[in-house]
Amino acid sequence: MIPIQLTLEGLYSYQEPQKIDFRNLTEAGLFGIFGSVGSGKSSILEAISFALYGETERLNARDKRTYNMMNLKSNRSYIEFDFINYENKKYRATREFRRNSKNFEDVKTSNVVFYEWKNENWIPLEHSNSEELIGLSYANFKRTIIIPQGQFKEFLELGATERTNMMKEIFSLQRFDLQNNVSTLNIKNRSELDQLEGQLKGFEEVNEEQISAQKELLKVEQQRFEDTQKIFKETEEKYSKLKSLKDEVELLRQKKTNFEQLTLQKAKIDLLATQTETYDRTFRVFTPLISEKNKLEKEISDQQKNKEDHSKTLQQTEIQAENIKHKLIVIQPKYDALPESKVQENDLNLILQMLKFSEEIEILKERTEKGSKKVKEVEAQQKSIQQKIEELSKSTELLKPKKLDSNLLLQVGNWFLERKKLSETLQLQIEKINVKKAETVKISEELRPFKINIETFKNDFKIQTEALEQQRKELSDKRNHLEVQQKLAHFANELHDGESCPLCGALEHPNIVEFDDVNSELNEIQKQIGNIEIKKENLQKQSLEIEKILDRKKIFEEQLKSEEENLQLIKNTLEEHIKSFSWKEFDAENPGDFEEKRQQSFSIEKQMDELNQQIGLEQKNLDKERENLDNYNKALEKFRLDEAKKGEQIKTNEANLKALLWIDYEKKTILEVDEIFTQLSQSNLATEQNYQQLIKEEKEISPKLAEQKTIVSQLEKRISELEKEVADNKDLIEKALSEQQFNTLDEVSQILIQKINVQETRNTIQQFRIQFETLKNSILELEAKLKDFSFNEEEFTAVEQQFKSYENDLKTANNSVVRISTEIERLEKEFKKKENLLKNLAQLQKRAENLKIMTNLFKGAGFVQYVSSIYLRQLCDHANVRFHRMTRNQLSLQLNENNDFEIIDYLNEGRSRSVKTLSGGQAFQVSLSLALALAESVQSNAQSESNFFFIDEGFGTQDLESVNIVFETLMNLQKENRVVGIISHVEELKEKIPVALNIRKDEERGSLIELM
């Protein structure tokens, strides 16, 4: 997580809105937040934690958190925090809570909203789960990103269970908790095994012998089928010929019957043909004439109805036109007088303006008089402030020659401080080297009792171990031989005639072997093997102890070499530093004289600062008075200018009056004149609107009237044309009746009412005639074909019965072949399935054995704890890189067999001790190293390009040298793309950190944030 911006208001000591832009701070890589105790430094971190998680370190929900967090002078608390998460997405978290106006101690629960920056806009999220956005719980957020005051050692002192849970969350170690997965696989595998075993029970009778028997049976049935098929074919041929003759005789008899039926229908078909032709001729001649007659009659009726409707509309339109003309005659005189009335209306509007200007002029005169008095007061105050500033400036000028140059004092002071530090460091380094030499000699003495050659001792121990292993192997082989002999003796003693041998199964035992008792010899061999194991164990312990002593010796020798190199560097640095003294005003060997002069200069500088502050304050007051004076003068000038403008406007309006006189209305009130103006204006507007509306209606009704007259005329003309067309249609119908030999139109209607489908009826008649002729010709052909043949029914019946009998035999033989073939195919498929099932069964059984091993491996989250311990050891390794540097290779951090942290103290023979024995400063150093290592691992796990780390206090426990080492460590973090923030009141850090915020607490305004 990288912070972007934080806004605070009404929170703890922050009364006014305060904004922190972290972008300038994070660009520097290392920044600080400084201020006196209680100024509100830690409140910044609490605001970030509360904005994200709704939790704070100092207060919980039972502590009336919102009431106690809110500034006592505020009625609203607001936090707005912008940040970039591990996915490089930008988010905003806001929290707000307000005080109940009727109950001071009642502060409502905070309102929280999270936003995401998308498409150049803040889009509200549907949730406020910061863990989802940051990837850390509140507890782990405090351990890896923002470490609150007093909580720096929490991770170091966590219990094993809590630490394992923390590692699971941060590094997603729950993915290694495979117990449930293995259990699920085990259950699934067991279920599949049970199913396979159940399926195999149905295949117990399926074997190769059964398949072979069925194949032999199939050969016999196939031979029987072939014999039956030969006889069937001979009978089938004879039966087919007789059946064909019978079918043709039956067909001839059936066709003669059908022909007799068609002969009876022929007269009816001939009559239908005559009727169809008559209907078709009548339909084609009279249907168009009758349709035209009906169409003309309907159109005449419709046109007559339209004529009646439009005649009525014409009468109504004529009445409306007369009414509009009458209204226009009445309103015309009033409309003609409208221009003169509008002139009066305009004059009244000008007079109203003049009355308002007169009233405003009186007000401006009063304000001008008051402003003049205020200008005089401000001029007097400005003169007094100017005199005070001149007196303070003279005092400052008198002090300037007495003050030494600040840069000179800073350079010389740093030189003396650096010389003191180098001298102290030189003495400490000499003491460290003496201690290291003593420790190295002491460790060498520990090796004397072992009487070993350091170069070859490993190989010597290996040879001794291999010799012991060879002896143990020989004794083990001899023991195995004796155990077999002992077991055989037991079997021999248990043999009895008539009972089967457990080894070969024989019932007779003529020569039972006899064995000697070997128990005592076995016990002796077992004792010798035990002694060899003890010797091997002692050799291994001795080897490990020697290696441990040698490792300690190597570490101390490396430390001694490093310390001696450091000693030479310190000496060289001190010599160069002494040579660099170049200030003639001071004595390099007399730091007391320099300190006295510096204090005198600081005192003078403090007096000058106080005077400059007073001058600055008075200057601000002077600038403010000048600004006030300028504003008052501008206001007076504006009042005079407005008064003159309004007087000029009154004269202009009076000159523009055309019908009325100003003198007649000068003494009236604005209300009276406004009432007269309103009445006249409304009357003029009504007259103009009514006249325009009547003109518009007259223009609209004239074309409507002409249109209605035209429509009525056209309808009369169309009706006359239609009557002529009806007469013509009547003549055509009379002529057609005469030509078709009909007396009346009713006769035609009777024919047309039949609604005969001419085309369909003609098709029916044609098909009947084709069928009649075809059947007739077919009968003649069949009679000629059967002239020389005779059909015997008894012979046909006998052959038919013989055919059916052979057909049944053939079907039975075929079914038997098919049944046996199907059975063979089924058995082969079942046998193949059985083979596959047995193969799958073997795989599942093997998998069950593997799953049993995995179940034992992952039982009780043991594997997760094992992986957690690996991560913890890696953290130790990473933390020790910095911890060694901070402690000059004197201390190291490690995990014991219970996965608890402990300290290796190389100043005390490399022995281990509890982390609780560390001093406050050492605890801060190891906690800082661990926190940095943990934060780096979180950054690597989230694949983030950079990350943020905030430390609250802890530096007050360090001496000057340790502060420098810690600061050097933090500076190196910039090269690792880390952003580190420090909250402290340690002055040495304030001088070293390039970019910082200063928190200043004002008695009236509360905590204020300033960029240093």
Short mmCIF file of N, CA and C in Angstrom, two decimals, residues 319-370:
data_model
loop_
_atom_site.label_atom_id
_atom_site.label_comp_id
_atom_site.label_asym_id
_atom_site.label_seq_id
_atom_site.Cartn_x
_atom_site.Cartn_y
_atom_site.Cartn_z
N ILE A 319 -72.32 30.60 -39.79
CA ILE A 319 -72.74 31.27 -38.55
C ILE A 319 -71.51 31.77 -37.77
N GLN A 320 -70.42 30.93 -37.67
CA GLN A 320 -69.19 31.34 -36.96
C GLN A 320 -68.55 32.55 -37.61
N ALA A 321 -68.52 32.62 -38.93
CA ALA A 321 -67.91 33.74 -39.64
C ALA A 321 -68.64 35.05 -39.33
N GLU A 322 -69.95 35.01 -39.24
CA GLU A 322 -70.73 36.21 -38.93
C GLU A 322 -70.42 36.70 -37.52
N ASN A 323 -70.28 35.77 -36.55
CA ASN A 323 -69.99 36.16 -35.15
C ASN A 323 -68.62 36.85 -35.04
N ILE A 324 -67.61 36.34 -35.74
CA ILE A 324 -66.27 36.94 -35.68
C ILE A 324 -66.28 38.35 -36.25
N LYS A 325 -67.00 38.59 -37.36
CA LYS A 325 -67.08 39.93 -37.96
C LYS A 325 -67.71 40.93 -36.98
N HIS A 326 -68.75 40.49 -36.26
CA HIS A 326 -69.43 41.36 -35.30
C HIS A 326 -68.48 41.78 -34.16
N LYS A 327 -67.68 40.81 -33.61
CA LYS A 327 -66.75 41.11 -32.51
C LYS A 327 -65.66 42.08 -32.96
N LEU A 328 -65.16 41.94 -34.19
CA LEU A 328 -64.13 42.85 -34.71
C LEU A 328 -64.65 44.27 -34.80
N ILE A 329 -65.90 44.45 -35.20
CA ILE A 329 -66.50 45.80 -35.30
C ILE A 329 -66.55 46.44 -33.93
N VAL A 330 -66.85 45.64 -32.86
CA VAL A 330 -66.99 46.18 -31.50
C VAL A 330 -65.63 46.61 -30.95
N ILE A 331 -64.53 45.79 -31.17
CA ILE A 331 -63.23 46.06 -30.53
C ILE A 331 -62.37 47.05 -31.31
N GLN A 332 -62.69 47.38 -32.55
CA GLN A 332 -61.85 48.20 -33.42
C GLN A 332 -61.52 49.57 -32.82
N PRO A 333 -62.55 50.35 -32.27
CA PRO A 333 -62.23 51.69 -31.72
C PRO A 333 -61.18 51.62 -30.58
N LYS A 334 -61.33 50.62 -29.70
CA LYS A 334 -60.40 50.49 -28.58
C LYS A 334 -59.00 50.16 -29.07
N TYR A 335 -58.90 49.34 -30.12
CA TYR A 335 -57.60 48.97 -30.67
C TYR A 335 -56.91 50.16 -31.35
N ASP A 336 -57.73 51.05 -32.00
CA ASP A 336 -57.17 52.22 -32.68
C ASP A 336 -56.53 53.18 -31.67
N ALA A 337 -57.08 53.21 -30.41
CA ALA A 337 -56.53 54.12 -29.39
C ALA A 337 -55.36 53.50 -28.63
N LEU A 338 -54.92 52.31 -28.99
CA LEU A 338 -53.88 51.59 -28.26
C LEU A 338 -52.51 52.28 -28.30
N PRO A 339 -52.02 52.86 -29.40
CA PRO A 339 -50.69 53.52 -29.42
C PRO A 339 -50.57 54.62 -28.37
N GLU A 340 -51.61 55.47 -28.25
CA GLU A 340 -51.57 56.56 -27.26
C GLU A 340 -51.52 56.00 -25.84
N SER A 341 -52.28 54.90 -25.60
CA SER A 341 -52.30 54.29 -24.27
C SER A 341 -50.93 53.68 -23.92
N LYS A 342 -50.21 53.14 -24.94
CA LYS A 342 -48.90 52.55 -24.68
C LYS A 342 -47.86 53.61 -24.34
N VAL A 343 -48.00 54.82 -24.95
CA VAL A 343 -47.09 55.93 -24.61
C VAL A 343 -47.23 56.27 -23.13
N GLN A 344 -48.48 56.34 -22.63
CA GLN A 344 -48.71 56.63 -21.20
C GLN A 344 -48.10 55.51 -20.33
N GLU A 345 -48.26 54.27 -20.80
CA GLU A 345 -47.69 53.13 -20.06
C GLU A 345 -46.18 53.27 -19.94
N ASN A 346 -45.47 53.65 -21.03
CA ASN A 346 -44.03 53.82 -21.02
C ASN A 346 -43.60 54.96 -20.09
N ASP A 347 -44.38 56.06 -20.10
CA ASP A 347 -44.07 57.19 -19.22
C ASP A 347 -44.18 56.78 -17.76
N LEU A 348 -45.22 56.01 -17.42
CA LEU A 348 -45.38 55.56 -16.04
C LEU A 348 -44.21 54.69 -15.60
N ASN A 349 -43.69 53.88 -16.51
CA ASN A 349 -42.53 53.01 -16.19
C ASN A 349 -41.29 53.87 -15.87
N LEU A 350 -41.07 54.96 -16.70
CA LEU A 350 -39.95 55.87 -16.45
C LEU A 350 -40.09 56.58 -15.12
N ILE A 351 -41.31 56.99 -14.78
CA ILE A 351 -41.57 57.70 -13.51
C ILE A 351 -41.29 56.76 -12.33
N LEU A 352 -41.69 55.48 -12.48
CA LEU A 352 -41.40 54.50 -11.42
C LEU A 352 -39.89 54.41 -11.17
N GLN A 353 -39.09 54.34 -12.25
CA GLN A 353 -37.63 54.29 -12.12
C GLN A 353 -37.11 55.53 -11.41
N MET A 354 -37.62 56.69 -11.76
CA MET A 354 -37.17 57.96 -11.15
C MET A 354 -37.46 57.98 -9.65
N LEU A 355 -38.63 57.46 -9.24
CA LEU A 355 -38.95 57.42 -7.81
C LEU A 355 -37.98 56.50 -7.05
N LYS A 356 -37.62 55.33 -7.68
CA LYS A 356 -36.68 54.40 -7.03
C LYS A 356 -35.28 55.01 -6.93
N PHE A 357 -34.83 55.69 -8.00
CA PHE A 357 -33.51 56.35 -7.97
C PHE A 357 -33.45 57.39 -6.86
N SER A 358 -34.52 58.14 -6.69
CA SER A 358 -34.55 59.18 -5.64
C SER A 358 -34.38 58.57 -4.27
N GLU A 359 -35.06 57.48 -4.04
CA GLU A 359 -34.97 56.79 -2.75
C GLU A 359 -33.56 56.27 -2.50
N GLU A 360 -32.90 55.66 -3.55
CA GLU A 360 -31.55 55.11 -3.42
C GLU A 360 -30.53 56.21 -3.18
N ILE A 361 -30.72 57.40 -3.77
CA ILE A 361 -29.79 58.53 -3.56
C ILE A 361 -29.75 58.92 -2.10
N GLU A 362 -30.87 58.93 -1.42
CA GLU A 362 -30.91 59.29 0.00
C GLU A 362 -30.10 58.29 0.84
N ILE A 363 -30.24 56.99 0.49
CA ILE A 363 -29.49 55.95 1.24
C ILE A 363 -27.99 56.12 1.03
N LEU A 364 -27.55 56.40 -0.24
CA LEU A 364 -26.13 56.57 -0.55
C LEU A 364 -25.53 57.76 0.21
N LYS A 365 -26.27 58.80 0.39
CA LYS A 365 -25.78 59.98 1.12
C LYS A 365 -25.46 59.61 2.57
N GLU A 366 -26.36 58.82 3.20
CA GLU A 366 -26.13 58.41 4.59
C GLU A 366 -24.86 57.54 4.69
N ARG A 367 -24.67 56.57 3.75
CA ARG A 367 -23.52 55.67 3.80
C ARG A 367 -22.21 56.43 3.56
N THR A 368 -22.22 57.43 2.69
CA THR A 368 -21.02 58.23 2.42
C THR A 368 -20.57 58.97 3.67
N GLU A 369 -21.49 59.48 4.44
CA GLU A 369 -21.17 60.23 5.66
C GLU A 369 -20.52 59.30 6.70
N LYS A 370 -21.08 58.07 6.87
CA LYS A 370 -20.52 57.12 7.83
C LYS A 370 -19.13 56.66 7.39
#
